[in-house]
PDB file of N, CA and C in Angstrom:
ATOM      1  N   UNK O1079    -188.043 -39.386-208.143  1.00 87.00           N
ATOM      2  CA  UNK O1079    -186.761 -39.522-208.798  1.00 87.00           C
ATOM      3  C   UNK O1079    -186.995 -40.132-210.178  1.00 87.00           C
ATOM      4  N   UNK O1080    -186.448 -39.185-211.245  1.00 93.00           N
ATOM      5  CA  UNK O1080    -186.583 -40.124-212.446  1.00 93.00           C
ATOM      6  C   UNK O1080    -185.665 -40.983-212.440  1.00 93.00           C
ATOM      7  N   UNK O1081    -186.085 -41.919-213.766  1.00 96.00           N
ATOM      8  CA  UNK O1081    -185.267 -42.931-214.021  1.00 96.00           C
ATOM      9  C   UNK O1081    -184.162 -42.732-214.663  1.00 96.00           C
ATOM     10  N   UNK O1082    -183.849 -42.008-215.249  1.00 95.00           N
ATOM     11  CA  UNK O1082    -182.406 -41.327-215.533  1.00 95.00           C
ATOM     12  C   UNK O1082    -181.237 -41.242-214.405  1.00 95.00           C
ATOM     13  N   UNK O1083    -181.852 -40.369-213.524  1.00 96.00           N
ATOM     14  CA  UNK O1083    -181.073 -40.200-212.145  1.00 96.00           C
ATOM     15  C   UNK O1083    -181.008 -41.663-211.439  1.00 96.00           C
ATOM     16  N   UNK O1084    -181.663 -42.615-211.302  1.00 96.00           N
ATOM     17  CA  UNK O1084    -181.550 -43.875-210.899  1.00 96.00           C
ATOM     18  C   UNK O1084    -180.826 -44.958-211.225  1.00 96.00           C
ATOM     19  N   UNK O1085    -180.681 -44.250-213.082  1.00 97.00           N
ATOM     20  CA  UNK O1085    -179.310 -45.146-214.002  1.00 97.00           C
ATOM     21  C   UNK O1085    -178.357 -44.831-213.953  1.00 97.00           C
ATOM     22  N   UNK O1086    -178.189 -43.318-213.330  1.00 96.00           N
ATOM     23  CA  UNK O1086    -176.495 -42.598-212.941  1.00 96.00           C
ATOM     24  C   UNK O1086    -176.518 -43.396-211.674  1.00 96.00           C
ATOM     25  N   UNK O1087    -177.284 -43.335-210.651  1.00 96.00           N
ATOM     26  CA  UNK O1087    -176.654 -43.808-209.363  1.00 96.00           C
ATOM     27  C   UNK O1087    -176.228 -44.890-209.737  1.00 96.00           C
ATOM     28  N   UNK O1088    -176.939 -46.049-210.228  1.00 97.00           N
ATOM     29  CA  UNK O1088    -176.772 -47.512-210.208  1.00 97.00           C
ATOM     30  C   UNK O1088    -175.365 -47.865-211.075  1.00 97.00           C
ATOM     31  N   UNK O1089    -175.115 -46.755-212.223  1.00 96.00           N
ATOM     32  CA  UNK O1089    -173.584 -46.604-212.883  1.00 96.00           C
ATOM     33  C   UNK O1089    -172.562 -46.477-211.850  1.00 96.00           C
ATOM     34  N   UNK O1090    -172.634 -45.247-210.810  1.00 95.00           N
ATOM     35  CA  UNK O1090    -171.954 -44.792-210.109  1.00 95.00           C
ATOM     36  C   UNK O1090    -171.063 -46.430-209.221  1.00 95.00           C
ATOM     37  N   UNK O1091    -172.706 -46.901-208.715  1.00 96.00           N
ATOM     38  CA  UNK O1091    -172.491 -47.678-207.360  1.00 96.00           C
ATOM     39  C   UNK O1091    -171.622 -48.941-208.528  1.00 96.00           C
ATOM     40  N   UNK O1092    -171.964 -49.614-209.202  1.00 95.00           N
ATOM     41  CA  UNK O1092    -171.234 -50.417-209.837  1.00 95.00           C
ATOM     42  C   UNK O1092    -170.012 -49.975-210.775  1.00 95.00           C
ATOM     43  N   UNK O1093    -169.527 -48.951-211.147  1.00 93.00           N
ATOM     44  CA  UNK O1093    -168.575 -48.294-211.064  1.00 93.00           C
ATOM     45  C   UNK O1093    -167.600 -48.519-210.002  1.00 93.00           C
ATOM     46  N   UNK O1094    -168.255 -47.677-208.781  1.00 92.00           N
ATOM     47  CA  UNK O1094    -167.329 -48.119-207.769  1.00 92.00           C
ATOM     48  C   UNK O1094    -167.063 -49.404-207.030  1.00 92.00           C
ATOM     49  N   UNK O1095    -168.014 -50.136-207.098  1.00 93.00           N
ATOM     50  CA  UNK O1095    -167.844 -51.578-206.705  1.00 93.00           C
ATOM     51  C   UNK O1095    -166.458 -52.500-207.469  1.00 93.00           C
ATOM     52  N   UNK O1096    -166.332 -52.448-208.941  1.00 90.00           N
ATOM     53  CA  UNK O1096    -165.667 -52.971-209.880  1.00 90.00           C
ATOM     54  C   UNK O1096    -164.369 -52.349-209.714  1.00 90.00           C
ATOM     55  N   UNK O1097    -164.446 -50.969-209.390  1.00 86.00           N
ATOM     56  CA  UNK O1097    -163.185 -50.664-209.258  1.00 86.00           C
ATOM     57  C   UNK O1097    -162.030 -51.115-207.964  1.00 86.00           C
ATOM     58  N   UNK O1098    -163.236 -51.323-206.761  1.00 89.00           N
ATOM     59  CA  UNK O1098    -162.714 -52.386-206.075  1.00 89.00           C
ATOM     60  C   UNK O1098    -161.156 -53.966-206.043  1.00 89.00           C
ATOM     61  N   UNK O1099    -162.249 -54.412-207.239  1.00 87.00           N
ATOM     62  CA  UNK O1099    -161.381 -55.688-207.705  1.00 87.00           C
ATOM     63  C   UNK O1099    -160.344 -55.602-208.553  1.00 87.00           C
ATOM     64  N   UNK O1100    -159.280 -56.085-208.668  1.00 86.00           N
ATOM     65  CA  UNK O1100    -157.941 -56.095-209.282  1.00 86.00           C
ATOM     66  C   UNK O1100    -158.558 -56.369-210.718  1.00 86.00           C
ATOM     67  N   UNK O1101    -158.016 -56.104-211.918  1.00 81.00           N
ATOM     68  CA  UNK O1101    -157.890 -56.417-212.996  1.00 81.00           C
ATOM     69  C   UNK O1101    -156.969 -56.528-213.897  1.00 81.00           C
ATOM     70  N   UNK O1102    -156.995 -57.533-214.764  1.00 85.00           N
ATOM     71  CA  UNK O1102    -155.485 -57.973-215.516  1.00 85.00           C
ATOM     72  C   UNK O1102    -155.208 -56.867-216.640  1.00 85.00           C
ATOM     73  N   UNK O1103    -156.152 -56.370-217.090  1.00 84.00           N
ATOM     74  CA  UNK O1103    -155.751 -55.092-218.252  1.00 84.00           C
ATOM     75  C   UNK O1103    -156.248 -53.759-217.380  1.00 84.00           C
ATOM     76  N   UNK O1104    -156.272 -53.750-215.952  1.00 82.00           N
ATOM     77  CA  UNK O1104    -156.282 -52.462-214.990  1.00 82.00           C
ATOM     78  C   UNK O1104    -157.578 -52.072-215.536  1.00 82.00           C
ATOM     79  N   UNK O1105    -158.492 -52.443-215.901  1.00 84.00           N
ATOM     80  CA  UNK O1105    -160.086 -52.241-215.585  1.00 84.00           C
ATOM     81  C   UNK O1105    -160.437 -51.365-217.437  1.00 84.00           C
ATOM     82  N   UNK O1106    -159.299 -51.273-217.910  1.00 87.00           N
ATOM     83  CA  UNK O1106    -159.817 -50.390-219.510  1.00 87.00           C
ATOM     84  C   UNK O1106    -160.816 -51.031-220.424  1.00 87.00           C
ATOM     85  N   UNK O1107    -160.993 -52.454-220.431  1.00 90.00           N
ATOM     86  CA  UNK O1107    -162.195 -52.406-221.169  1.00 90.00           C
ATOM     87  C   UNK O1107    -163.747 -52.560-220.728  1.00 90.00           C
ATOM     88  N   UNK O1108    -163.746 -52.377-218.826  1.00 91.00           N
ATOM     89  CA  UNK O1108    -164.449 -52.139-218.081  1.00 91.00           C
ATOM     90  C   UNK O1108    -164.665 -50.788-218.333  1.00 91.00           C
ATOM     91  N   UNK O1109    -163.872 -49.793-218.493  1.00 90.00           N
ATOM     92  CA  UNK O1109    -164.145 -48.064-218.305  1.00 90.00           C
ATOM     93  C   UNK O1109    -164.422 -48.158-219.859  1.00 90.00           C
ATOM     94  N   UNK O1110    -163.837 -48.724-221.148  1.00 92.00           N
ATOM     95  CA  UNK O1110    -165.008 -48.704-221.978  1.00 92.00           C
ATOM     96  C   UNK O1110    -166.568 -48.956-222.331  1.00 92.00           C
ATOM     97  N   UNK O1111    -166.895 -49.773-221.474  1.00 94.00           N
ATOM     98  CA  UNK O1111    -168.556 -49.953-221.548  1.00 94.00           C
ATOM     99  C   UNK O1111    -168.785 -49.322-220.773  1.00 94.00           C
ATOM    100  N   UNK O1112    -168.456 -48.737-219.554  1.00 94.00           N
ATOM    101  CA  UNK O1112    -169.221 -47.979-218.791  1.00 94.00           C
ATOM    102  C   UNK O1112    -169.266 -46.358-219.304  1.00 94.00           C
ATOM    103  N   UNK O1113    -168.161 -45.995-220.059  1.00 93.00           N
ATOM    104  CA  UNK O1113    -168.369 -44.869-220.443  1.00 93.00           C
ATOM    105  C   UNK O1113    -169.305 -45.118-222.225  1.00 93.00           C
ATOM    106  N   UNK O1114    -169.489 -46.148-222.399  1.00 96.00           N
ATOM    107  CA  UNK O1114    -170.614 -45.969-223.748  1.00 96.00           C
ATOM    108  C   UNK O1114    -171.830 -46.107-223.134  1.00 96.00           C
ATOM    109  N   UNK O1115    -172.262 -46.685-221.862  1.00 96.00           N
ATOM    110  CA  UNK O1115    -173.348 -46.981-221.099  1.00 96.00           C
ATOM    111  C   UNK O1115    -173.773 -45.184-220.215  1.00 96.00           C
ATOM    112  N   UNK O1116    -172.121 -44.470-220.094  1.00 95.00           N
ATOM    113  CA  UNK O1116    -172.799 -43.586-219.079  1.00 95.00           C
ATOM    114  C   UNK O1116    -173.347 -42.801-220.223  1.00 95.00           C
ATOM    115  N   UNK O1117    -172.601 -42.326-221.303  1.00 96.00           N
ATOM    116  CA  UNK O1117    -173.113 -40.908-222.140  1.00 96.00           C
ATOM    117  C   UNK O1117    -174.680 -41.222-222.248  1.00 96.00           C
ATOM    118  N   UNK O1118    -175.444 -41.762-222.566  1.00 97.00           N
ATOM    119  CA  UNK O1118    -176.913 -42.106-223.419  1.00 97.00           C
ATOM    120  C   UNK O1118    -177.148 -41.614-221.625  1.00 97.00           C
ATOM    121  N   UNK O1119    -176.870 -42.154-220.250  1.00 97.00           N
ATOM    122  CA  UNK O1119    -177.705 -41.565-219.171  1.00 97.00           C
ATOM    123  C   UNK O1119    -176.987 -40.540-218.954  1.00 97.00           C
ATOM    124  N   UNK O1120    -176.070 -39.649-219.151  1.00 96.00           N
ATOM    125  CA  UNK O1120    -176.051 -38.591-218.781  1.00 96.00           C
ATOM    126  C   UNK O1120    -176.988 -37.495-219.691  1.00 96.00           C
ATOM    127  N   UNK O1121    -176.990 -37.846-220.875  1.00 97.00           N
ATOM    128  CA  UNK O1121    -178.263 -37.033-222.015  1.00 97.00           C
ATOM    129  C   UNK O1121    -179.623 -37.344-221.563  1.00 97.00           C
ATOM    130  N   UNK O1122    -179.851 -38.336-221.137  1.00 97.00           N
ATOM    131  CA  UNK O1122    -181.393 -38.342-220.122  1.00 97.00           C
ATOM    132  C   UNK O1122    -181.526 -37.779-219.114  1.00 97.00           C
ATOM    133  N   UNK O1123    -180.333 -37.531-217.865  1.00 97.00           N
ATOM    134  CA  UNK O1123    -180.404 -36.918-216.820  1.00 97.00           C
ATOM    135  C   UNK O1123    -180.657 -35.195-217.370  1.00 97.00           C
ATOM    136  N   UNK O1124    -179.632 -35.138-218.385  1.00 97.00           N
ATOM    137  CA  UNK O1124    -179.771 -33.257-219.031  1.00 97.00           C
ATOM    138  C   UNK O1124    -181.180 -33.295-219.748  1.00 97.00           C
ATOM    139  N   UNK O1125    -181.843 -33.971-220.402  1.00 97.00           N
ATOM    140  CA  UNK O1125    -182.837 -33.647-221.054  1.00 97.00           C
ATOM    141  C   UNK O1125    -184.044 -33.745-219.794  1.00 97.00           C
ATOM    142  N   UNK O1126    -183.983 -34.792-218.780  1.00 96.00           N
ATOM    143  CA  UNK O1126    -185.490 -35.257-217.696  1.00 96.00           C
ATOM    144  C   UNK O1126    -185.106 -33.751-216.814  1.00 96.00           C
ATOM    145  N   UNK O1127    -183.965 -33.621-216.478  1.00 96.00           N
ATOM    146  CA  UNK O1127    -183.910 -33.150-214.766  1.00 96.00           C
ATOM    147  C   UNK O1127    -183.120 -31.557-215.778  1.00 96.00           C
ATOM    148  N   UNK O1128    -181.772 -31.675-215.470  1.00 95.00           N
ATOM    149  CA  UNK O1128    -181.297 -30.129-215.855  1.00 95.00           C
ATOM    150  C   UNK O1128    -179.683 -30.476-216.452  1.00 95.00           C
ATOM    151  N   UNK O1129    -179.728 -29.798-216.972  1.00 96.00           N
ATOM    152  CA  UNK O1129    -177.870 -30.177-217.326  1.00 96.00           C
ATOM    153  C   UNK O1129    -177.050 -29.650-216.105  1.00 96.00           C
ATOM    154  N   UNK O1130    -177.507 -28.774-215.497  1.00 97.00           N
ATOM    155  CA  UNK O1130    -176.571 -28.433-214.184  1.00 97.00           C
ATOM    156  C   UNK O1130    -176.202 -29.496-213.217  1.00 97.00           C
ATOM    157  N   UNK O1131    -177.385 -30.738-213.215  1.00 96.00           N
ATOM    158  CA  UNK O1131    -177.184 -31.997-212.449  1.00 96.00           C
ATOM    159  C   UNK O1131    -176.438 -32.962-213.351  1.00 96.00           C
ATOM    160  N   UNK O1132    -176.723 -32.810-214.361  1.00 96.00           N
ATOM    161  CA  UNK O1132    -175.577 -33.850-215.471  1.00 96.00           C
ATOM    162  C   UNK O1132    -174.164 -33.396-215.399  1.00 96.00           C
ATOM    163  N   UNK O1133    -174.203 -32.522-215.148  1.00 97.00           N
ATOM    164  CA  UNK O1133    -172.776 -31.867-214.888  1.00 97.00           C
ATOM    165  C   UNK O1133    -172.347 -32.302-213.834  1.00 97.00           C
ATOM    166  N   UNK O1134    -172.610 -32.283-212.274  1.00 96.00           N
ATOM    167  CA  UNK O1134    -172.725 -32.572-211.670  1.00 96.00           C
ATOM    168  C   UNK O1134    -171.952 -34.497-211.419  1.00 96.00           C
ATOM    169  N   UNK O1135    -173.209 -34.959-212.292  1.00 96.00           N
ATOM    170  CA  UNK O1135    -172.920 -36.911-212.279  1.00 96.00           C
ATOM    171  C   UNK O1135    -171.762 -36.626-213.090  1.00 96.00           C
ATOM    172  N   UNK O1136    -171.533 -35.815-214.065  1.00 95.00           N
ATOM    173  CA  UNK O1136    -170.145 -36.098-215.023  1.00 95.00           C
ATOM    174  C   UNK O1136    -169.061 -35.721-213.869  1.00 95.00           C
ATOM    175  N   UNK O1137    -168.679 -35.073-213.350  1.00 95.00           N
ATOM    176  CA  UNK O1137    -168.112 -35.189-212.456  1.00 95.00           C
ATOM    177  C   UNK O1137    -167.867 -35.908-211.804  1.00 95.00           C
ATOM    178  N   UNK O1138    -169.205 -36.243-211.342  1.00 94.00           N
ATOM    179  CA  UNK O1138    -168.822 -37.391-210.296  1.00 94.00           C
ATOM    180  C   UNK O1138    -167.928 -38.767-210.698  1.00 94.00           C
ATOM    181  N   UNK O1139    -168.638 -39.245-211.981  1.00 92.00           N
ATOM    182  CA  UNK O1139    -168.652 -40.133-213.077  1.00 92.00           C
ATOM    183  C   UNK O1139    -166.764 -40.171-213.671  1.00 92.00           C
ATOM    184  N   UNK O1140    -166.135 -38.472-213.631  1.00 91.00           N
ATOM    185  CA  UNK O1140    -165.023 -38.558-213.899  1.00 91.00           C
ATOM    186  C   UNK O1140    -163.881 -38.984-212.859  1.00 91.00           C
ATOM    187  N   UNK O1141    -164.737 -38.450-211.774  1.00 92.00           N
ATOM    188  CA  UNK O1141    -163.688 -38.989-210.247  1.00 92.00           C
ATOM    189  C   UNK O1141    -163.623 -39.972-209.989  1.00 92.00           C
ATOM    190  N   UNK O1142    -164.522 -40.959-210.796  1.00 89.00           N
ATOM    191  CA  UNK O1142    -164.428 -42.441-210.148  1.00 89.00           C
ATOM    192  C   UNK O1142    -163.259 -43.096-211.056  1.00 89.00           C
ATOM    193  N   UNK O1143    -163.777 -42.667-212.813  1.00 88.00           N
ATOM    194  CA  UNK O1143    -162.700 -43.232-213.844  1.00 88.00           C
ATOM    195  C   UNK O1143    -161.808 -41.856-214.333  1.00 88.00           C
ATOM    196  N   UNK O1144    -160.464 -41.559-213.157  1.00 87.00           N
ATOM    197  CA  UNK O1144    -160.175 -40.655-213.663  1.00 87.00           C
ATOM    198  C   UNK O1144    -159.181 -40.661-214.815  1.00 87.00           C
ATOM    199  N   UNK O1145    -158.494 -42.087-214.755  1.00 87.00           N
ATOM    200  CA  UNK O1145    -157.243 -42.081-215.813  1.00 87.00           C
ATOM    201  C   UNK O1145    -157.715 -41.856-216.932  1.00 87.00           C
ATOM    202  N   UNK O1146    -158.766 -42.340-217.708  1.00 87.00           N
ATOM    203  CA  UNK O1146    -159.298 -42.344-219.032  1.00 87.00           C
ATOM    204  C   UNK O1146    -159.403 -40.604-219.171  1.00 87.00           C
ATOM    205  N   UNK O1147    -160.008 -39.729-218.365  1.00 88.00           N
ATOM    206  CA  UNK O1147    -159.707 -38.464-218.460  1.00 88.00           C
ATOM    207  C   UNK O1147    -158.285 -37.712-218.158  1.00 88.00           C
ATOM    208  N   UNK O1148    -157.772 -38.478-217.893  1.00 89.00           N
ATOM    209  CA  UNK O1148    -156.249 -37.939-217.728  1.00 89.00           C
ATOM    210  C   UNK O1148    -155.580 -38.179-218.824  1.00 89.00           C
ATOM    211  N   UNK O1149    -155.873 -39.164-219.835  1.00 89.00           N
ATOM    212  CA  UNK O1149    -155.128 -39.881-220.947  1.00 89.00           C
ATOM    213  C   UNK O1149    -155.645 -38.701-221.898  1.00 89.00           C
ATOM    214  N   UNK O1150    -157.080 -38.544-221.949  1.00 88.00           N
ATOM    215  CA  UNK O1150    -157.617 -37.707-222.536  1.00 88.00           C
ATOM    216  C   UNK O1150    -157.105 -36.258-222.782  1.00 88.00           C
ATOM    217  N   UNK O1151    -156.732 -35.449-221.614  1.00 89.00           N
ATOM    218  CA  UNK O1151    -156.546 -34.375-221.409  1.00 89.00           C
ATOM    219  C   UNK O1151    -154.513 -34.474-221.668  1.00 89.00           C
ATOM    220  N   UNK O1152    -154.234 -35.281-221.536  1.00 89.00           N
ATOM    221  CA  UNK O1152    -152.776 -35.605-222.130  1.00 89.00           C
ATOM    222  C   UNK O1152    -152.708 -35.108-223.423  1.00 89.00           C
ATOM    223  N   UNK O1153    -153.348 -35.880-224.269  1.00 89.00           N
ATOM    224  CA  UNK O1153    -154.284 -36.173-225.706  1.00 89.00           C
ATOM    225  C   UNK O1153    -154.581 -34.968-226.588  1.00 89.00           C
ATOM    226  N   UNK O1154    -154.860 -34.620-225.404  1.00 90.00           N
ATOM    227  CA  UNK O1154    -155.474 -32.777-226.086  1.00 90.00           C
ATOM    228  C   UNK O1154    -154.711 -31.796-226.072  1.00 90.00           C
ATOM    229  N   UNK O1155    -153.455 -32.047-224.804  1.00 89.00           N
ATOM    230  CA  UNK O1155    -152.697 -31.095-224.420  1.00 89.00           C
ATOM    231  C   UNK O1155    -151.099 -31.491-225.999  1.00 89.00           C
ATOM    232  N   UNK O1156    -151.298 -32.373-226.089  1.00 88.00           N
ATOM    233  CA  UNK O1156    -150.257 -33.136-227.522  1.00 88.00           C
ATOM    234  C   UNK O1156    -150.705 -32.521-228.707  1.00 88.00           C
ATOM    235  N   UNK O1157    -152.226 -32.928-228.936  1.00 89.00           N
ATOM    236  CA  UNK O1157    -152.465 -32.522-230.376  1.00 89.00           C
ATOM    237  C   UNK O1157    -152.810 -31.092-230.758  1.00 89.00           C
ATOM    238  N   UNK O1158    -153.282 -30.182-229.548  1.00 88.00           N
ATOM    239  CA  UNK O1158    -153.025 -28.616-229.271  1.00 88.00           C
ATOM    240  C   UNK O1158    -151.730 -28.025-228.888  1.00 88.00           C
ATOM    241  N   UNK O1159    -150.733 -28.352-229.048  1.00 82.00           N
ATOM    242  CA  UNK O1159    -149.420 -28.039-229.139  1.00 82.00           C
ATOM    243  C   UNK O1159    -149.401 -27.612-227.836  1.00 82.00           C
ATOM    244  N   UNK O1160    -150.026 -27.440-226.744  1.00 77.00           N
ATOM    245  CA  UNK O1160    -150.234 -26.561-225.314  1.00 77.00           C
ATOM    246  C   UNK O1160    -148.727 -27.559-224.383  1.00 77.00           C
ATOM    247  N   UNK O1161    -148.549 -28.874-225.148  1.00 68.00           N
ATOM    248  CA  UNK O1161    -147.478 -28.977-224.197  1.00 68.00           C
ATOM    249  C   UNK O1161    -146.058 -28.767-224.342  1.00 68.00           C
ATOM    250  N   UNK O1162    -145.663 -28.781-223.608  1.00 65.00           N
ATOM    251  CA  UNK O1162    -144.160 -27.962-223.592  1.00 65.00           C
ATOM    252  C   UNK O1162    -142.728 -29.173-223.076  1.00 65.00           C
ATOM    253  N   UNK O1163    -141.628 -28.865-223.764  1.00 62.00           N
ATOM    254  CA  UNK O1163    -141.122 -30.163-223.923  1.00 62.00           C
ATOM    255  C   UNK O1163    -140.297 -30.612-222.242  1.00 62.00           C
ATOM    256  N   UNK O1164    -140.691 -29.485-221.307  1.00 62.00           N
ATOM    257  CA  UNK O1164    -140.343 -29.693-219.549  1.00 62.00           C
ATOM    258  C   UNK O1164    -141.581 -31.431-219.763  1.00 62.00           C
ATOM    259  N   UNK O1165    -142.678 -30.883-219.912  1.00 53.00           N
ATOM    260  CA  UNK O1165    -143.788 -31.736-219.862  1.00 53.00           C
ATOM    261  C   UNK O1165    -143.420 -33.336-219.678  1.00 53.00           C
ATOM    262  N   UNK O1166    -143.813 -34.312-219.065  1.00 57.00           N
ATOM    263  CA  UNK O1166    -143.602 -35.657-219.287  1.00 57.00           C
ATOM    264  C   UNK O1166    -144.420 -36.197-219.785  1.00 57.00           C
TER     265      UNK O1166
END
């Protein structure tokens, strides 16, 4: 196992551990370091192993912090005009 794949798990498992515990600003400047900490190992996992497995941890990686991708995809759906004013 490279060490790439060993820095996604160990993201993953403390990821999910933290998300565990209550937080007073609901964990956002927790899902900011972990998402500046995951990108640099998900580009090691695609460059050591395959991007089909980075794909893979990004996934995984998005199911754990999904609001930040939901805010995101809000975000995109606003500034691409794609939403429609039913939309909330």
């Amino acid at each position: 196992m490279t060490i790439s794949i060993t820095a996604a798990f160990v993201w993953l498992i403390v990821a999910n551990l933290r998300a565990m515990f209550p937080s007073k600003d609901h964990h956002w400047k927790f899902a900011y370091v972990m998402i500046a900490i995951g990108i640099p190992i998900l580009i090691g996992v695609a460059i050591q192993n395959s991007i089909w497995l980075a794909l893979v941890l990004l996934g995984m990686g998005a199911w754990i912090m999904r609001w930040p991708v939901i805010y995101l995809w809000r975000w995109i759906k606003r500034v691409s005009g794609m939403e429609t004013p039913s939309d909330p």
